[in-house]
XYZ file of C-alpha atoms in Angstrom:
465
model
C 135.013 -177.167 -130.724
C 132.835 -179.616 -132.515
C 133.419 -183.368 -132.376
C 135.889 -185.078 -134.726
C 134.811 -186.942 -137.780
C 136.408 -189.994 -139.297
C 138.800 -188.087 -141.541
C 139.980 -185.948 -138.508
C 140.617 -189.179 -136.494
C 142.638 -190.818 -139.352
C 144.575 -187.584 -139.581
C 145.280 -187.581 -135.846
C 146.402 -191.110 -135.658
C 148.684 -190.502 -138.760
C 150.258 -187.695 -136.871
C 150.834 -189.987 -133.896
C 152.478 -192.646 -136.086
C 154.758 -189.996 -137.664
C 155.813 -188.678 -134.283
C 156.883 -192.257 -133.179
C 159.115 -192.509 -136.248
C 160.619 -189.096 -135.713
C 161.151 -189.569 -132.000
C 164.993 -189.853 -132.328
C 165.213 -186.224 -133.470
C 164.203 -184.690 -130.196
C 164.896 -186.999 -127.268
C 167.730 -185.105 -125.722
C 166.883 -182.935 -122.670
C 169.229 -180.431 -121.273
C 170.136 -180.359 -117.431
C 167.912 -177.356 -116.807
C 164.966 -179.097 -118.150
C 165.526 -182.247 -116.168
C 165.976 -180.336 -112.873
C 162.907 -178.109 -113.688
C 159.909 -178.218 -111.116
C 157.553 -177.961 -114.042
C 156.644 -180.576 -116.713
C 159.155 -181.555 -119.241
C 158.447 -182.065 -122.845
C 159.655 -185.659 -122.917
C 157.159 -187.046 -125.385
C 158.315 -188.121 -128.772
C 158.372 -185.201 -131.112
C 155.256 -184.682 -133.138
C 155.364 -182.692 -136.500
C 152.243 -181.402 -138.064
C 151.981 -180.046 -141.520
C 150.443 -176.650 -140.971
C 151.510 -174.998 -144.283
C 147.902 -175.505 -145.700
C 146.294 -173.379 -142.920
C 145.528 -169.951 -144.498
C 146.973 -167.937 -141.651
C 150.407 -169.994 -141.619
C 152.454 -167.612 -143.734
C 151.436 -164.687 -141.504
C 152.326 -166.785 -138.400
C 155.635 -167.552 -139.806
C 156.504 -164.017 -140.676
C 155.495 -162.918 -137.181
C 157.879 -165.664 -135.894
C 160.691 -164.344 -138.035
C 160.107 -160.871 -136.898
C 160.298 -161.736 -133.231
C 163.223 -164.147 -133.872
C 165.136 -161.021 -135.206
C 164.588 -159.472 -131.771
C 165.760 -162.695 -129.976
C 162.216 -163.799 -129.011
C 160.090 -166.603 -129.802
C 156.351 -167.078 -130.647
C 154.140 -170.297 -130.552
C 150.534 -171.021 -131.195
C 148.982 -172.145 -127.800
C 145.825 -173.335 -126.206
C 142.668 -174.541 -127.971
C 143.933 -173.700 -131.353
C 146.697 -176.315 -131.080
C 144.182 -178.885 -130.113
C 142.003 -178.021 -133.150
C 144.933 -178.094 -135.420
C 145.870 -181.598 -134.240
C 142.282 -182.574 -135.065
C 142.653 -181.038 -138.446
C 139.992 -178.457 -137.624
C 140.308 -174.777 -138.510
C 140.635 -172.877 -135.302
C 138.108 -170.125 -134.619
C 140.651 -168.046 -132.724
C 144.436 -168.217 -132.944
C 146.150 -167.448 -129.515
C 149.940 -166.846 -129.572
C 152.478 -166.675 -126.767
C 155.798 -164.941 -126.854
C 158.818 -164.878 -124.641
C 158.811 -161.020 -124.985
C 157.273 -159.298 -121.996
C 154.434 -156.884 -122.708
C 156.481 -153.706 -123.293
C 158.980 -155.465 -125.507
C 156.276 -157.112 -127.388
C 154.430 -153.869 -128.238
C 157.912 -152.241 -129.007
C 158.746 -154.982 -131.501
C 155.216 -154.789 -133.175
C 155.520 -150.983 -133.508
C 158.971 -151.166 -134.692
C 157.894 -153.423 -137.590
C 154.679 -151.459 -138.426
C 152.485 -154.294 -137.488
C 148.996 -153.240 -136.513
C 148.017 -153.963 -132.825
C 145.283 -153.156 -130.421
C 145.991 -153.103 -126.627
C 142.794 -155.180 -126.009
C 144.151 -156.594 -122.641
C 147.484 -155.089 -122.072
C 146.965 -155.075 -118.384
C 147.057 -158.902 -118.678
C 149.934 -158.837 -121.117
C 147.601 -159.347 -124.184
C 147.374 -157.427 -127.493
C 145.357 -158.094 -130.678
C 147.668 -158.356 -133.711
C 146.355 -157.745 -137.197
C 148.254 -158.599 -140.324
C 147.177 -159.173 -143.820
C 143.552 -159.714 -142.740
C 144.369 -162.229 -140.009
C 143.820 -161.600 -136.414
C 145.781 -163.153 -133.467
C 145.711 -162.683 -129.724
C 149.252 -162.393 -128.517
C 150.190 -162.809 -124.888
C 153.521 -162.690 -122.863
C 154.363 -165.953 -121.220
C 153.460 -166.197 -117.554
C 154.598 -168.113 -114.583
C 152.858 -168.771 -111.211
C 154.839 -168.755 -107.931
C 154.151 -168.490 -104.199
C 154.664 -165.270 -102.400
C 154.067 -165.274 -98.659
C 151.664 -168.148 -99.001
C 149.663 -166.557 -101.982
C 149.770 -167.643 -105.599
C 150.770 -164.823 -107.811
C 151.711 -164.446 -111.395
C 154.633 -162.784 -113.258
C 155.907 -162.732 -116.833
C 158.283 -165.300 -117.785
C 160.268 -166.797 -120.851
C 159.530 -170.602 -120.449
C 156.830 -172.177 -122.309
C 156.762 -175.139 -120.156
C 156.137 -172.967 -117.055
C 153.215 -171.182 -118.952
C 151.721 -174.580 -119.973
C 151.839 -175.557 -116.239
C 149.328 -172.829 -115.535
C 146.704 -174.185 -117.792
C 143.819 -176.499 -116.564
C 143.296 -179.127 -119.067
C 146.058 -181.154 -120.806
C 144.428 -180.908 -124.174
C 144.640 -177.059 -123.881
C 148.352 -177.051 -122.511
C 150.209 -177.757 -125.849
C 152.009 -175.298 -128.019
C 152.956 -175.352 -131.700
C 156.031 -173.699 -133.289
C 156.526 -172.434 -136.805
C 157.985 -175.725 -137.975
C 154.883 -177.446 -136.990
C 156.322 -179.290 -133.813
C 153.783 -179.896 -131.096
C 155.257 -179.275 -127.681
C 153.321 -181.497 -125.335
C 154.102 -181.493 -121.613
C 151.099 -183.358 -120.170
C 150.150 -186.054 -122.567
C 147.543 -183.853 -124.273
C 147.872 -185.728 -127.553
C 147.330 -189.125 -125.896
C 144.374 -187.724 -123.969
C 142.889 -186.411 -127.207
C 143.259 -189.843 -128.841
C 141.667 -191.459 -125.884
C 138.784 -188.958 -125.697
C 139.726 -188.063 -122.118
C 139.563 -184.869 -120.295
C 142.380 -184.652 -117.765
C 143.818 -181.795 -115.764
C 147.454 -180.938 -116.020
C 148.071 -181.635 -112.311
C 145.870 -183.392 -109.908
C 142.289 -182.432 -109.927
C 142.563 -181.306 -106.206
C 145.436 -178.965 -107.105
C 143.851 -177.431 -110.221
C 140.278 -176.918 -108.724
C 141.770 -175.573 -105.490
C 143.577 -172.820 -107.569
C 140.466 -172.019 -109.206
C 137.088 -173.585 -108.470
C 135.668 -172.329 -111.799
C 137.552 -175.229 -113.358
C 134.799 -177.443 -112.186
C 132.396 -175.665 -114.609
C 135.068 -175.402 -117.317
C 135.350 -179.297 -117.222
C 131.708 -179.804 -117.803
C 131.656 -177.031 -120.430
C 134.290 -178.866 -122.466
C 132.686 -182.093 -122.064
C 129.306 -180.938 -123.202
C 130.433 -178.990 -126.115
C 132.278 -181.781 -128.069
C 131.395 -185.288 -129.158
C 135.047 -186.185 -128.651
C 134.694 -186.354 -124.738
C 132.352 -188.258 -122.568
C 130.333 -185.959 -120.131
C 130.663 -188.668 -117.432
C 133.581 -187.749 -115.413
C 135.959 -190.053 -113.407
C 134.977 -191.001 -109.809
C 137.915 -189.346 -108.332
C 137.052 -186.035 -110.140
C 133.497 -186.348 -108.881
C 134.643 -186.492 -105.286
C 136.920 -183.374 -105.725
C 134.146 -181.382 -107.397
C 131.856 -182.406 -104.552
C 134.360 -181.272 -102.083
C 134.915 -177.822 -103.638
C 131.401 -176.996 -104.913
C 130.606 -174.539 -102.212
C 133.209 -172.025 -103.616
C 130.909 -171.562 -106.719
C 128.387 -170.002 -104.474
C 130.679 -167.443 -103.005
C 131.239 -164.440 -105.203
C 134.341 -163.403 -103.186
C 135.983 -166.684 -104.479
C 134.522 -166.810 -108.024
C 132.905 -163.794 -109.650
C 129.281 -164.340 -110.871
C 130.274 -163.013 -114.398
C 132.830 -165.919 -114.809
C 130.288 -168.443 -113.671
C 127.650 -167.427 -116.269
C 130.229 -167.455 -119.013
C 130.874 -171.189 -118.201
C 127.299 -172.193 -117.378
C 125.895 -170.198 -120.408
C 128.034 -172.082 -122.758
C 127.030 -175.419 -121.132
C 123.368 -174.632 -121.367
C 123.587 -173.896 -125.081
C 125.761 -176.939 -125.756
C 124.454 -180.145 -127.583
C 125.015 -182.291 -124.468
C 123.462 -179.833 -121.922
C 121.144 -182.319 -120.253
C 124.046 -184.881 -119.751
C 126.263 -182.167 -118.173
C 123.521 -180.850 -116.029
C 122.784 -184.474 -114.716
C 126.442 -185.030 -113.959
C 126.710 -181.672 -112.088
C 123.519 -182.519 -110.104
C 125.147 -185.841 -109.210
C 128.162 -184.023 -107.613
C 125.585 -181.614 -105.892
C 127.085 -178.690 -107.774
C 123.789 -177.383 -108.862
C 122.172 -177.324 -105.519
C 124.958 -175.480 -103.897
C 124.829 -172.820 -106.659
C 121.098 -172.213 -105.941
C 119.405 -174.399 -108.726
C 115.931 -175.940 -107.741
C 116.255 -179.558 -106.770
C 115.242 -181.872 -109.652
C 114.778 -185.587 -108.824
C 114.506 -186.716 -112.378
C 117.012 -186.439 -115.360
C 117.081 -182.901 -116.997
C 116.081 -184.861 -120.203
C 112.611 -185.013 -118.610
C 112.507 -181.246 -118.370
C 114.397 -180.073 -121.427
C 113.805 -181.380 -124.900
C 117.318 -182.832 -125.804
C 116.508 -182.264 -129.510
C 115.955 -178.571 -129.060
C 118.341 -176.643 -131.367
C 117.132 -173.129 -130.703
C 117.332 -172.423 -134.394
C 117.994 -168.606 -135.156
C 118.953 -167.853 -131.549
C 122.361 -166.784 -130.495
C 123.986 -169.094 -127.775
C 123.467 -166.512 -124.883
C 119.719 -166.319 -125.646
C 119.316 -170.106 -125.945
C 121.049 -170.486 -122.668
C 118.649 -167.895 -121.063
C 115.758 -169.970 -122.417
C 117.016 -173.180 -121.027
C 117.786 -171.463 -117.593
C 114.232 -170.205 -117.398
C 112.733 -173.582 -117.975
C 114.870 -174.952 -115.275
C 113.405 -172.487 -112.872
C 109.883 -172.694 -114.232
C 107.432 -171.335 -111.553
C 110.412 -170.366 -109.323
C 111.100 -166.789 -110.420
C 112.271 -165.565 -107.036
C 115.068 -168.322 -107.052
C 115.911 -167.282 -110.655
C 116.136 -163.602 -109.865
C 118.569 -164.083 -107.020
C 120.857 -166.403 -109.136
C 120.899 -164.079 -112.304
C 121.489 -161.059 -109.966
C 124.386 -162.813 -108.341
C 125.833 -163.814 -111.893
C 125.373 -160.294 -113.141
C 124.001 -161.404 -116.364
C 122.963 -158.950 -119.135
C 119.505 -157.396 -119.023
C 118.698 -159.472 -122.139
C 119.545 -162.692 -120.488
C 117.723 -161.664 -117.311
C 114.597 -160.787 -119.227
C 114.551 -163.832 -121.365
C 115.208 -166.272 -118.518
C 112.354 -164.607 -116.450
C 109.854 -164.764 -119.246
C 110.779 -168.415 -120.096
C 110.197 -169.243 -116.412
C 106.858 -167.602 -116.399
C 105.554 -168.833 -119.847
C 106.547 -172.383 -119.366
C 104.557 -172.545 -116.110
C 101.422 -170.749 -117.392
C 98.126 -172.454 -118.153
C 96.261 -169.941 -120.202
C 97.184 -169.257 -123.869
C 95.264 -165.928 -123.693
C 97.804 -164.773 -121.068
C 100.512 -165.522 -123.326
C 98.884 -163.528 -126.175
C 98.479 -160.644 -123.829
C 102.209 -160.705 -122.822
C 103.234 -160.902 -126.398
C 101.131 -157.801 -127.148
C 103.087 -155.986 -124.419
C 106.410 -156.370 -126.294
C 108.102 -153.405 -127.971
C 106.376 -153.109 -131.384
C 109.671 -152.275 -132.971
C 111.266 -155.577 -131.982
C 107.969 -157.656 -131.739
C 108.821 -160.339 -134.322
C 112.314 -161.047 -132.775
C 111.054 -160.878 -129.169
C 108.054 -163.156 -129.974
C 110.406 -165.828 -131.571
C 112.520 -165.982 -128.395
C 109.455 -166.684 -126.355
C 107.983 -169.240 -128.674
C 111.462 -170.988 -128.447
C 111.095 -171.096 -124.797
C 107.773 -172.923 -125.063
C 109.212 -175.369 -127.763
C 112.187 -176.261 -125.802
C 110.184 -177.139 -122.596
C 109.557 -180.851 -122.778
C 106.897 -180.575 -120.152
C 105.267 -177.638 -121.733
C 101.354 -177.781 -121.364
C 100.673 -176.389 -124.759
C 99.657 -178.595 -127.760
C 101.508 -178.243 -131.058
C 98.306 -176.532 -132.474
C 98.445 -173.862 -129.767
C 102.102 -173.380 -130.369
C 101.477 -172.782 -133.935
C 98.633 -170.353 -133.172
C 101.071 -168.314 -131.125
C 103.584 -168.333 -133.991
C 101.084 -166.881 -136.250
C 99.954 -164.309 -133.729
C 100.436 -160.700 -135.015
C 100.404 -157.721 -132.814
C 96.819 -156.414 -133.255
C 96.122 -152.724 -133.703
C 93.872 -151.012 -131.177
C 90.829 -150.104 -133.283
C 89.368 -147.311 -131.201
C 90.342 -143.643 -131.862
C 89.178 -140.133 -130.965
C 86.651 -140.073 -133.842
C 84.592 -142.573 -132.062
C 83.853 -139.951 -129.252
C 81.749 -138.083 -131.673
C 79.212 -140.929 -131.469
C 78.473 -139.783 -127.838
C 77.928 -135.926 -127.897
C 77.345 -135.522 -124.279
C 80.740 -137.279 -123.383
C 82.737 -134.534 -121.372
C 85.487 -136.430 -119.608
C 89.142 -136.586 -120.628
C 89.392 -138.634 -123.805
C 92.864 -139.968 -122.897
C 91.726 -141.437 -119.591
C 88.618 -143.110 -121.301
C 90.878 -144.406 -124.212
C 93.254 -145.987 -121.724
C 90.598 -147.681 -119.873
C 88.909 -148.949 -123.145
C 92.175 -150.295 -124.240
C 92.641 -152.001 -120.986
C 89.307 -153.835 -121.434
C 90.211 -154.668 -124.964
C 93.475 -156.361 -123.921
C 91.679 -158.196 -121.182
C 89.182 -159.653 -123.724
C 92.273 -160.886 -125.674
C 91.588 -158.342 -128.375
C 88.022 -159.580 -129.268
C 86.175 -156.530 -127.903
C 84.551 -154.822 -130.970
C 83.783 -150.967 -131.659
C 80.072 -151.037 -130.594
C 81.059 -152.458 -127.118
C 83.759 -149.614 -126.893
C 81.204 -146.908 -127.738
C 78.901 -148.349 -125.200
C 81.632 -147.908 -122.560
C 81.949 -144.256 -123.701
C 78.076 -143.801 -123.201
C 78.282 -145.224 -119.536
C 81.088 -142.854 -118.745
C 79.044 -139.967 -120.139
C 76.065 -141.026 -117.985
C 78.123 -141.439 -114.943
C 81.638 -139.784 -114.939
C 82.317 -141.205 -111.425
C 82.905 -144.574 -113.068
C 86.082 -143.180 -114.728
C 87.223 -141.236 -111.596
C 86.792 -144.411 -109.461
C 88.827 -146.391 -112.005
C 91.633 -143.829 -112.011
C 91.784 -143.717 -108.297
C 92.507 -147.572 -108.266
C 95.238 -147.370 -110.845
């Protein structure tokens, strides 16, 4: 989420103060909690006024519905983090003690709309009174014959223990109480990104957490991108797993890298990842200087969706190294759109002829010309080392796809022409494009005359195509 402002900071510290005052209400822990292998919610109770959030009454009614069936629901994950910061969550994730079959049964029994969007993972989308929630059954990890496996559970503490970062491991009940097992609120106040367990443990479980760490750091002003030295060492040790698709699937890597590349602190994150040798092990080109020397840090990609902006930045990083880029995007299994945009950005940012760029722009689909041209201009604007002047970029921005001026009526000017008109037209159009659209009708008619005088010219050209 976005960084916090002064009002949000004041709100957050007020919440912390209130939690200190109300600590006496929730300090008792039962024996089962004390003896548990997972983290215990031993922090002072924090209560947040969530009544003013527009979705609260719907959430409260869902809680009542599940309570009738002897089950509990809480808000979990990033939504809790945003609520603590007094930010309206973009998505609201819920967890329930009900296993998937019971969860679906309860929702159907009470005529609540649901979509089984991820039922194989215990997740459904719940829709009520215009609000949408992702509801998932609680899970717990355990070891089976030396392998880490997952099953459905009923303990919010155990579910929180599966999460990577402390700021994402909190839960919130209908009364507004924050259940915090790993000092997530304290880390939010400090602006610190910390794993729920040791970095070695969490990264060993899933090496993708290395990239998630930098993604969170780069997307918010709340956290510094520079990571602790002990984390750097762990990231360095485990970096090779990110290049092995049998350990981490390419699609998952692009999901994290793509968000980092489109983030406000993209260059800082890339520099930190370079320091840990993460980029080199993933197949990025070696860059001795800071990424700020390559990518304009003020670049905002106005009008582009994040995935397209990420593709533009990726292409600039690989400028002139299209073979390396092709290998990487194939391994990551990115969309055809991302593959095309990144490839074009890599080519355009390394080109030295504005006429070549115009010829390339002409080759775009006429139906989507304006949109596709905009993407490519963005690629040039975002490249800090771009060889184009501002005047040349503006010239490209004003470039409109020209209409080929030659048609079949012009063949009437040369009565003795007997060859196929289509073949001749294709050749004339090719020459017109080569001239960067400056070739005029008299020159085109002269080509027709030459073909009429010597048809072998056209046959020879066709044999070479």
